[in-house]
Amino acid sequence: MDENAHQQLNVCERAPLVWLVRRHVKGHAMTYQSTNPFNGIAVDSFSQMTDKQLDAAITTAATCFESWRNKSYAERAAIIGKAAGLLHAKVEPLARTMTLEMGKRIGEARGEVEFSSRIMAYYAKNAERFLAPVELHPTAGEAHMESSPLGVIFGVEPWNFPYYQLARIAGPHLMAGNVLVVKHAGIVPQCAIAFEKLLIEAGAPVGLYTNLFISHEQANRVVDDPRIKGVCLTGSVAAGASIAERAGRNLKISSMELGGSDAFIVLEDADLDHTIPWAVWGRMYNTGQTCCAAKRFIVVESLADTFLARFKTALEALQPGDPMDEATTLGPMSSEAALLQLLKQVKVAVDKGAKLALGGKRIDRAGSYMEPTILTDIKPGNPAFRDEFFGPVALMFRVKNEDEAVALANDSDFGLGGSVWCKDIARGKRVASRVETGMMFINNIDWSDAELPFGGIKNSGYGRELGDMGIQQFVNKKLVRYVPAMKAPA
């Protein structure tokens, strides 16, 4: 047994089932592979659970729910709050694991861990207030709505934010009294293990949060299992459609966050000194691998040439390098497969008439690096007009005026987020109200706060995470009514 396995066993001696579920076995067929995208070197592999182990994990989760549901908010908060503190205390090793597995630049990785800590702390503090009974005022008698947990919730989460995605379901849903079984992405198994270990260290009872190393076929069986009461997924449209269909067939509540192709609308009175740095950050944060990243840059004609020139210069200045190095300004993509997919999309776009204003190729160095890229002259018949580009590729469009900008922003299959840039704030608010998305930002792209709901419409999914709304997703809203001396029906 290697040192890593010894460390896992020490943590999990008090939770032998969890150890069994994620036992590391060398020399066998593996489905969860940790590979460093900086250099392409395989780091570690982890075995897929057997069907028997999966059934045992769900059984344990269901048993845990029967006791967890009866814990007071204070008792739950003691564990979730401690987990928040551990995230903060362990920011460096957790961030380095993330950078190692999916290539996020180390500064961004630290920021994600700290944000995950704040989310957990936020729900530990506010859950009881959010779920307090709500008094109603019927014409006769008295009534109130009360909230109660549903049971075991199945989470399916992506690789691009390995801890944040877990925190934003664990914080609210565990504090609401539910328990979680979670299938994380196959390329971040060590992040998945680390988050589970952190909750165990915080005192979580066995079965409260269970990491599942399972196949897609097994995931379908989890959705079908009658002990599972709800499903939440962040991922691709195809994955969301498949899981949502399965959940619907089983009459189970679900929430879906499925990506986006957010518009970045630049109007003629925009301050480009302010706008250009946000454009770079909005497109290149996490190497462009963000659902609500700025992806379609819609610029009025009077500013288009200047904007393009300055945007291009800023992107050209980014320097690829080791994501562990603070000086690196361009990290790798998460995997070779992700890079090849993006290169294929760019080639198809150019073959269909789009023009390359910048980049378009992989960078000639070890690892999964792509040049910052700008595509222009994208017509409605081009697949690029509809597709989501998940990486360092910006699509730029020219429009005559505000109305054309709004129309183009709304001509999308997605509706997650978007932004508008102008000096007239009243105008910015008016434009924000006209764009069909779940979120709009004026002169900023501050995508996510623990206090604010996150989610979209159209192919970007349904349901909301974070804020007050995030904890309401998987609770039963029960009406309780009393009418004194009410006569029985004749």
Coordinates of C-alpha atoms in Angstrom, one line a residue:
M1 CA 0.0 0.0 0.0
D2 CA 1.5 3.4 -1.0
E3 CA 1.7 6.4 1.3
N4 CA -1.3 8.1 -0.2
A5 CA -3.4 5.0 0.5
H6 CA -2.1 4.9 4.1
Q7 CA -3.2 8.5 4.6
Q8 CA -6.7 7.7 3.3
L9 CA -7.0 4.7 5.6
N10 CA -6.0 6.6 8.7
V11 CA -8.7 9.2 8.0
C12 CA -11.4 6.6 7.3
E13 CA -10.8 4.0 10.0
R14 CA -14.0 5.4 11.7
A15 CA -15.9 5.0 8.4
P16 CA -14.9 1.7 6.8
L17 CA -17.6 1.7 4.2
V18 CA -16.3 5.0 2.7
W19 CA -12.8 3.4 2.5
L20 CA -14.2 0.4 0.8
V21 CA -16.1 2.5 -1.8
R22 CA -13.0 4.4 -2.9
R23 CA -10.3 1.8 -2.4
H24 CA -7.3 2.4 -4.6
V25 CA -6.3 -0.7 -6.6
K26 CA -3.2 -0.7 -8.8
G27 CA -2.9 -3.0 -11.7
H28 CA -6.6 -3.2 -12.5
A29 CA -8.8 -1.6 -15.1
M30 CA -9.5 2.0 -14.0
T31 CA -12.1 4.5 -15.0
Y32 CA -11.1 7.4 -12.8
Q33 CA -7.7 8.7 -14.0
S34 CA -5.8 11.7 -12.6
T35 CA -3.5 13.2 -15.3
N36 CA -1.6 16.4 -15.0
P37 CA -2.6 18.5 -18.1
F38 CA 0.6 20.7 -17.7
N39 CA 2.7 17.8 -18.9
G40 CA 0.4 15.0 -19.8
I41 CA 1.8 12.7 -17.1
A42 CA -0.6 10.2 -15.4
V43 CA -0.6 10.8 -11.7
D44 CA -2.9 8.2 -10.2
S45 CA -5.8 5.9 -11.0
F46 CA -8.8 4.7 -8.9
S47 CA -11.1 1.8 -9.3
Q48 CA -14.7 1.9 -10.2
M49 CA -17.1 0.7 -7.5
T50 CA -18.8 -2.6 -7.9
D51 CA -22.6 -2.8 -8.0
K52 CA -22.5 -4.4 -4.6
Q53 CA -20.4 -1.5 -3.1
L54 CA -22.7 1.0 -4.8
D55 CA -25.8 -0.6 -3.2
A56 CA -24.1 -0.6 0.2
A57 CA -23.3 3.0 -0.2
I58 CA -26.9 4.0 -0.9
T59 CA -28.1 1.8 1.9
T60 CA -25.8 3.6 4.3
A61 CA -26.8 7.0 3.0
A62 CA -30.5 6.2 3.5
T63 CA -29.9 5.0 7.0
C64 CA -27.9 8.1 7.8
F65 CA -30.8 10.3 6.6
E66 CA -33.1 8.8 9.2
S67 CA -31.0 10.2 12.0
W68 CA -29.6 13.3 10.2
R69 CA -33.1 14.6 9.4
N70 CA -33.8 14.8 13.1
K71 CA -30.7 16.8 14.0
S72 CA -31.2 20.4 15.0
Y73 CA -29.8 23.1 12.7
A74 CA -27.2 23.8 15.4
E75 CA -26.0 20.2 15.3
R76 CA -25.8 20.2 11.5
A77 CA -24.1 23.6 11.6
A78 CA -21.4 22.3 13.9
I79 CA -20.3 19.9 11.2
I80 CA -20.8 22.0 8.1
G81 CA -19.2 25.0 9.9
K82 CA -16.2 22.9 10.8
A83 CA -15.9 21.7 7.2
A84 CA -15.8 25.4 6.2
G85 CA -13.0 26.0 8.6
L86 CA -11.1 23.0 7.3
L87 CA -11.4 24.3 3.7
H88 CA -9.8 27.5 4.8
A89 CA -7.1 25.8 6.8
K90 CA -6.2 23.4 4.0
V91 CA -6.4 25.9 1.2
E92 CA -2.8 25.2 0.0
P93 CA -2.9 21.4 -0.3
L94 CA -6.4 21.4 -1.7
A95 CA -5.5 24.1 -4.3
R96 CA -2.4 22.2 -5.4
T97 CA -4.4 19.0 -5.9
M98 CA -6.9 20.9 -8.1
T99 CA -4.1 22.5 -10.1
L100 CA -2.4 19.1 -10.5
E101 CA -5.5 17.3 -11.7
M102 CA -7.2 19.9 -14.0
G103 CA -4.6 22.7 -14.6
K104 CA -6.3 25.6 -12.9
R105 CA -3.7 28.3 -12.2
I106 CA -2.7 28.1 -8.5
G107 CA -4.0 31.6 -7.6
E108 CA -7.4 30.8 -9.0
A109 CA -7.3 27.4 -7.3
R110 CA -6.7 29.0 -3.9
G111 CA -9.6 31.5 -4.6
E112 CA -11.9 28.6 -5.4
V113 CA -11.1 26.8 -2.1
E114 CA -11.7 29.9 -0.1
F115 CA -15.0 30.6 -1.9
S116 CA -16.0 27.0 -1.2
S117 CA -15.3 27.7 2.5
R118 CA -17.5 30.8 2.5
I119 CA -20.4 28.9 0.9
M120 CA -20.3 26.2 3.6
A121 CA -20.1 28.8 6.3
Y122 CA -22.9 30.8 4.8
Y123 CA -25.3 27.9 4.9
A124 CA -24.2 26.8 8.4
K125 CA -25.1 30.3 9.6
N126 CA -28.3 31.0 7.6
A127 CA -30.1 27.6 6.9
E128 CA -32.4 27.8 9.9
R129 CA -33.5 31.3 8.9
F130 CA -34.1 30.3 5.3
L131 CA -36.2 27.3 6.2
A132 CA -38.1 28.7 9.1
P133 CA -41.9 28.2 9.0
V134 CA -43.7 30.9 7.0
E135 CA -46.9 32.2 8.4
L136 CA -49.8 32.5 6.0
H137 CA -53.0 34.5 6.4
P138 CA -56.1 32.6 5.1
T139 CA -59.6 34.0 5.4
A140 CA -60.4 31.6 8.2
G141 CA -58.2 30.1 10.8
E142 CA -54.4 30.0 10.7
A143 CA -51.9 28.3 8.4
H144 CA -48.2 28.1 7.8
M145 CA -45.7 26.5 5.4
E146 CA -42.9 24.4 6.8
S147 CA -39.9 22.9 5.1
S148 CA -38.6 19.3 5.6
P149 CA -35.8 17.4 3.9
L150 CA -36.6 14.9 1.1
G151 CA -33.9 12.2 1.7
V152 CA -30.9 11.0 -0.3
I153 CA -30.0 13.4 -3.1
F154 CA -27.8 12.3 -6.0
G155 CA -25.3 14.9 -7.3
V156 CA -23.4 14.7 -10.6
E157 CA -20.7 17.4 -10.8
P158 CA -18.1 18.5 -13.4
W159 CA -14.3 19.0 -13.3
N160 CA -14.0 22.7 -14.0
F161 CA -14.6 23.8 -10.4
P162 CA -13.8 20.6 -8.4
Y163 CA -14.5 22.0 -4.9
Y164 CA -16.9 24.9 -5.6
Q165 CA -19.4 22.6 -7.4
L166 CA -19.4 20.3 -4.4
A167 CA -19.7 23.0 -1.8
R168 CA -22.6 24.6 -3.5
I169 CA -24.6 21.4 -3.2
A170 CA -23.2 20.2 0.1
G171 CA -23.7 23.4 2.0
P172 CA -27.4 24.0 1.4
H173 CA -28.6 20.4 1.0
L174 CA -26.8 18.9 4.0
M175 CA -27.9 21.9 6.2
A176 CA -31.5 21.3 5.0
G177 CA -31.4 17.8 6.4
N178 CA -30.8 15.8 3.3
V179 CA -27.8 13.5 2.6
L180 CA -25.7 13.3 -0.6
V181 CA -24.2 10.7 -2.8
V182 CA -22.1 12.3 -5.5
K183 CA -20.5 11.3 -8.8
H184 CA -17.7 13.7 -9.5
A185 CA -16.0 14.0 -12.9
G186 CA -13.6 11.2 -13.9
I187 CA -10.5 13.5 -14.3
V188 CA -10.6 14.9 -10.7
P189 CA -10.7 11.8 -8.5
Q190 CA -8.3 13.1 -5.9
C191 CA -10.3 16.3 -5.5
A192 CA -13.4 14.1 -5.0
I193 CA -11.7 12.1 -2.3
A194 CA -10.3 15.2 -0.6
F195 CA -13.7 16.8 -0.2
E196 CA -15.2 13.6 1.2
K197 CA -12.3 13.2 3.6
L198 CA -12.7 16.8 4.7
L199 CA -16.4 16.2 5.7
I200 CA -15.4 13.1 7.6
E201 CA -12.7 15.0 9.4
A202 CA -15.4 17.6 10.3
G203 CA -17.3 14.9 12.1
A204 CA -19.9 13.9 9.4
P205 CA -21.6 10.6 10.2
V206 CA -21.0 7.7 7.9
G207 CA -23.3 8.1 4.9
L208 CA -23.9 11.9 5.1
Y209 CA -21.7 12.6 2.1
T210 CA -20.5 9.7 -0.1
N211 CA -18.2 10.0 -3.1
L212 CA -19.2 7.5 -5.8
F213 CA -16.6 6.3 -8.4
I214 CA -19.2 4.9 -10.8
S215 CA -19.9 4.5 -14.5
H216 CA -22.6 6.3 -16.5
E217 CA -24.6 3.1 -16.5
Q218 CA -24.4 2.9 -12.8
A219 CA -25.4 6.5 -12.5
N220 CA -28.6 5.7 -14.3
R221 CA -29.3 3.0 -11.8
V222 CA -28.7 5.5 -9.0
V223 CA -31.4 7.8 -10.5
D224 CA -33.8 4.8 -10.8
D225 CA -33.2 3.7 -7.2
P226 CA -36.3 4.4 -5.0
R227 CA -34.1 5.5 -2.1
I228 CA -32.9 8.5 -4.2
K229 CA -35.3 11.4 -3.8
G230 CA -33.7 14.1 -6.0
V231 CA -31.0 14.7 -8.6
C232 CA -28.8 17.8 -9.2
L233 CA -26.4 18.0 -12.1
T234 CA -23.9 20.5 -13.5
G235 CA -22.6 19.5 -16.9
S236 CA -23.2 19.4 -20.6
V237 CA -26.6 19.8 -22.3
A238 CA -26.5 16.1 -23.4
A239 CA -25.7 14.9 -19.9
G240 CA -28.4 17.1 -18.4
A241 CA -31.0 16.0 -20.9
S242 CA -30.2 12.3 -20.2
I243 CA -30.3 12.6 -16.4
A244 CA -33.3 14.9 -16.4
E245 CA -35.2 12.5 -18.6
R246 CA -34.3 9.7 -16.2
A247 CA -35.3 11.7 -13.2
G248 CA -38.6 12.7 -14.8
R249 CA -39.4 9.1 -15.7
N250 CA -39.0 8.4 -12.0
L251 CA -41.0 11.5 -10.9
K252 CA -38.0 12.9 -9.0
I253 CA -37.2 16.5 -8.5
S254 CA -34.1 17.7 -10.4
S255 CA -32.1 20.8 -11.0
M256 CA -29.8 21.3 -14.0
E257 CA -27.0 23.8 -14.7
L258 CA -25.9 23.1 -18.3
G259 CA -23.5 25.7 -19.5
G260 CA -23.9 28.8 -21.5
S261 CA -22.7 31.1 -24.3
D262 CA -23.0 34.4 -22.5
A263 CA -23.1 37.7 -24.3
F264 CA -20.7 40.5 -23.4
I265 CA -22.5 43.6 -24.8
V266 CA -20.4 46.6 -25.4
L267 CA -22.4 49.8 -26.1
E268 CA -21.0 53.0 -27.6
D269 CA -20.6 54.8 -24.3
A270 CA -18.5 52.0 -22.7
D271 CA -15.3 52.9 -20.9
L272 CA -12.8 50.6 -22.7
D273 CA -10.2 51.1 -20.0
H274 CA -12.6 49.4 -17.7
T275 CA -14.2 47.1 -20.1
I276 CA -11.1 45.4 -21.8
P277 CA -9.6 44.0 -18.6
W278 CA -13.0 42.5 -17.7
A279 CA -13.3 41.1 -21.2
V280 CA -9.9 39.3 -20.8
W281 CA -10.8 38.1 -17.3
G282 CA -14.4 37.1 -18.4
R283 CA -13.1 35.0 -21.3
M284 CA -9.8 33.6 -19.9
Y285 CA -10.6 32.9 -16.2
N286 CA -10.1 29.2 -15.6
T287 CA -8.6 29.1 -19.2
G288 CA -12.1 29.9 -20.5
Q289 CA -13.5 26.7 -19.0
T290 CA -16.4 28.3 -17.2
C291 CA -20.1 27.9 -17.9
C292 CA -20.9 31.6 -17.4
A293 CA -17.8 32.9 -19.0
A294 CA -18.0 35.8 -21.5
K295 CA -18.1 33.9 -24.8
R296 CA -19.9 36.1 -27.4
F297 CA -18.6 39.6 -27.6
I298 CA -21.3 41.8 -29.1
V299 CA -19.8 45.3 -29.9
V300 CA -21.5 48.3 -31.5
E301 CA -19.9 49.2 -34.8
S302 CA -18.5 52.6 -33.6
L303 CA -16.3 50.8 -31.0
A304 CA -15.7 47.5 -32.8
D305 CA -12.3 48.1 -34.4
T306 CA -10.9 49.7 -31.3
F307 CA -12.3 47.0 -29.0
L308 CA -10.9 44.2 -31.2
A309 CA -7.4 45.7 -31.4
R310 CA -7.2 46.2 -27.7
F311 CA -8.7 42.9 -26.8
K312 CA -6.3 41.1 -29.2
T313 CA -3.3 42.9 -27.7
A314 CA -4.3 42.0 -24.2
L315 CA -4.8 38.3 -25.1
E316 CA -1.5 38.2 -26.9
A317 CA 0.2 39.3 -23.7
L318 CA -0.8 36.1 -21.8
Q319 CA 2.1 33.8 -21.1
P320 CA 1.6 30.0 -21.0
G321 CA 3.5 28.2 -18.3
D322 CA 3.3 25.9 -15.3
P323 CA -0.1 26.6 -13.5
M324 CA 1.7 26.0 -10.2
D325 CA 3.9 29.1 -11.0
E326 CA 2.3 32.4 -9.8
A327 CA 3.8 34.2 -12.9
T328 CA 1.9 32.0 -15.4
T329 CA -1.0 33.9 -17.0
L330 CA -2.2 31.2 -19.3
G331 CA -2.8 27.7 -18.0
P332 CA -3.5 24.5 -19.8
M333 CA -6.9 23.1 -20.7
S334 CA -8.2 20.4 -18.3
S335 CA -7.3 17.5 -20.6
E336 CA -6.0 16.5 -24.0
A337 CA -9.5 15.5 -25.0
A338 CA -10.9 18.9 -24.1
L339 CA -8.2 20.6 -26.2
L340 CA -8.8 18.4 -29.2
Q341 CA -12.5 19.0 -29.1
L342 CA -12.0 22.8 -29.0
L343 CA -9.5 22.7 -31.9
K344 CA -12.0 20.7 -33.9
Q345 CA -14.7 23.3 -33.2
V346 CA -12.4 26.2 -34.3
K347 CA -11.5 24.3 -37.5
V348 CA -15.2 23.7 -38.4
A349 CA -16.0 27.4 -37.7
V350 CA -13.2 28.5 -40.0
D351 CA -14.2 26.0 -42.7
K352 CA -17.7 27.4 -42.6
G353 CA -16.6 31.0 -43.1
A354 CA -15.4 32.4 -39.8
K355 CA -12.2 34.3 -39.7
L356 CA -9.3 34.0 -37.2
A357 CA -8.4 37.4 -35.8
L358 CA -6.0 35.6 -33.3
G359 CA -4.7 32.2 -32.5
G360 CA -6.6 29.0 -33.4
K361 CA -3.9 26.5 -32.8
R362 CA -2.4 24.4 -30.0
I363 CA 0.7 25.9 -28.4
D364 CA 3.9 24.0 -29.4
R365 CA 4.9 22.8 -25.9
A366 CA 4.2 19.9 -23.6
G367 CA 0.8 19.8 -22.1
S368 CA -2.7 20.6 -23.3
Y369 CA -2.3 24.3 -24.2
M370 CA -4.2 26.3 -26.7
E371 CA -3.5 29.8 -28.1
P372 CA -6.0 32.5 -27.0
T373 CA -8.3 32.7 -30.0
I374 CA -10.7 35.3 -31.5
L375 CA -13.2 34.3 -34.2
T376 CA -15.0 36.9 -36.3
D377 CA -17.4 37.0 -39.2
I378 CA -19.5 34.3 -37.8
K379 CA -22.8 33.9 -39.7
P380 CA -26.0 32.3 -38.5
G381 CA -25.4 29.1 -40.6
N382 CA -22.1 28.5 -39.0
P383 CA -22.1 25.9 -36.1
A384 CA -20.1 28.4 -34.1
F385 CA -23.1 30.7 -34.0
R386 CA -24.9 28.2 -31.8
D387 CA -22.3 26.2 -30.1
E388 CA -20.6 26.7 -26.7
F389 CA -16.8 27.0 -26.9
F390 CA -15.5 25.7 -23.6
G391 CA -11.9 27.2 -23.6
P392 CA -9.9 30.2 -24.6
V393 CA -11.9 31.1 -27.7
A394 CA -13.8 34.4 -28.0
L395 CA -16.5 35.0 -30.6
M396 CA -16.8 38.6 -31.7
F397 CA -19.9 40.1 -33.4
R398 CA -20.5 43.6 -34.7
V399 CA -23.9 45.3 -34.4
K400 CA -25.3 48.7 -35.3
N401 CA -27.0 49.6 -32.1
E402 CA -28.5 48.5 -28.8
D403 CA -31.6 46.9 -30.3
E404 CA -29.4 44.7 -32.6
A405 CA -27.2 43.8 -29.6
V406 CA -30.1 42.6 -27.5
A407 CA -31.6 40.7 -30.5
L408 CA -28.3 38.9 -31.1
A409 CA -27.8 38.2 -27.4
N410 CA -31.2 36.6 -27.3
D411 CA -30.6 34.6 -30.5
S412 CA -29.0 31.8 -28.5
D413 CA -30.0 28.3 -27.3
F414 CA -28.4 29.2 -24.0
G415 CA -29.5 31.6 -21.2
L416 CA -27.2 31.4 -18.3
G417 CA -25.6 34.8 -17.8
G418 CA -24.4 37.9 -19.7
S419 CA -23.2 41.4 -19.2
V420 CA -23.6 44.9 -20.6
W421 CA -21.0 47.7 -20.6
C422 CA -21.9 51.3 -20.8
K423 CA -21.6 54.5 -18.7
D424 CA -25.3 55.1 -18.5
I425 CA -26.3 52.8 -15.7
A426 CA -30.1 53.3 -16.3
R427 CA -29.5 52.2 -19.8
G428 CA -27.5 49.2 -18.6
K429 CA -30.3 48.1 -16.3
R430 CA -32.8 48.5 -19.2
V431 CA -30.6 46.3 -21.5
A432 CA -30.1 43.8 -18.7
S433 CA -33.9 43.4 -18.3
R434 CA -34.3 42.8 -22.0
V435 CA -31.7 39.9 -22.3
E436 CA -33.1 36.4 -21.8
T437 CA -30.9 34.9 -19.2
G438 CA -30.9 33.7 -15.6
M439 CA -28.3 36.4 -14.6
M440 CA -27.1 39.7 -16.0
F441 CA -24.2 42.0 -14.9
I442 CA -23.7 45.7 -15.5
N443 CA -20.1 46.8 -15.9
N444 CA -18.8 43.7 -14.1
I445 CA -18.9 39.9 -14.3
D446 CA -19.0 39.0 -10.6
W447 CA -20.6 35.7 -11.4
S448 CA -21.2 34.1 -8.1
D449 CA -21.6 35.0 -4.4
A450 CA -22.9 32.7 -1.7
E451 CA -25.7 35.1 -1.1
L452 CA -26.9 35.3 -4.7
P453 CA -28.9 32.7 -6.7
F454 CA -27.1 31.1 -9.6
G455 CA -28.8 29.4 -12.6
G456 CA -30.2 29.9 -16.1
I457 CA -33.0 29.2 -18.6
K458 CA -33.3 27.6 -22.1
N459 CA -30.6 25.0 -22.6
S460 CA -28.7 26.4 -19.7
G461 CA -31.0 24.4 -17.4
Y462 CA -33.4 25.1 -14.6
G463 CA -33.4 25.5 -10.8
R464 CA -31.2 27.7 -8.8
E465 CA -28.2 27.2 -6.5
L466 CA -26.8 29.4 -3.8
G467 CA -28.6 32.2 -1.9
D468 CA -31.9 31.6 -0.3
M469 CA -33.2 29.9 -3.4
G470 CA -30.4 27.3 -3.4
I471 CA -31.5 25.6 -0.1
Q472 CA -35.2 25.5 -1.2
Q473 CA -34.5 23.1 -4.1
F474 CA -34.8 19.8 -2.3
V475 CA -37.2 20.3 0.6
N476 CA -40.9 19.5 0.9
K477 CA -43.0 22.7 1.3
K478 CA -45.8 21.5 3.5
L479 CA -49.0 23.4 4.2
V480 CA -50.3 23.1 7.8
R481 CA -53.8 24.7 8.4
Y482 CA -56.0 24.9 11.4
V483 CA -59.5 26.3 11.4
P484 CA -61.1 26.4 14.9
A485 CA -64.7 25.0 15.3
M486 CA -65.0 24.3 11.6
K487 CA -68.1 22.3 10.9
A488 CA -67.8 19.0 9.1
P489 CA -69.3 18.7 5.6
A490 CA -72.9 17.6 5.6

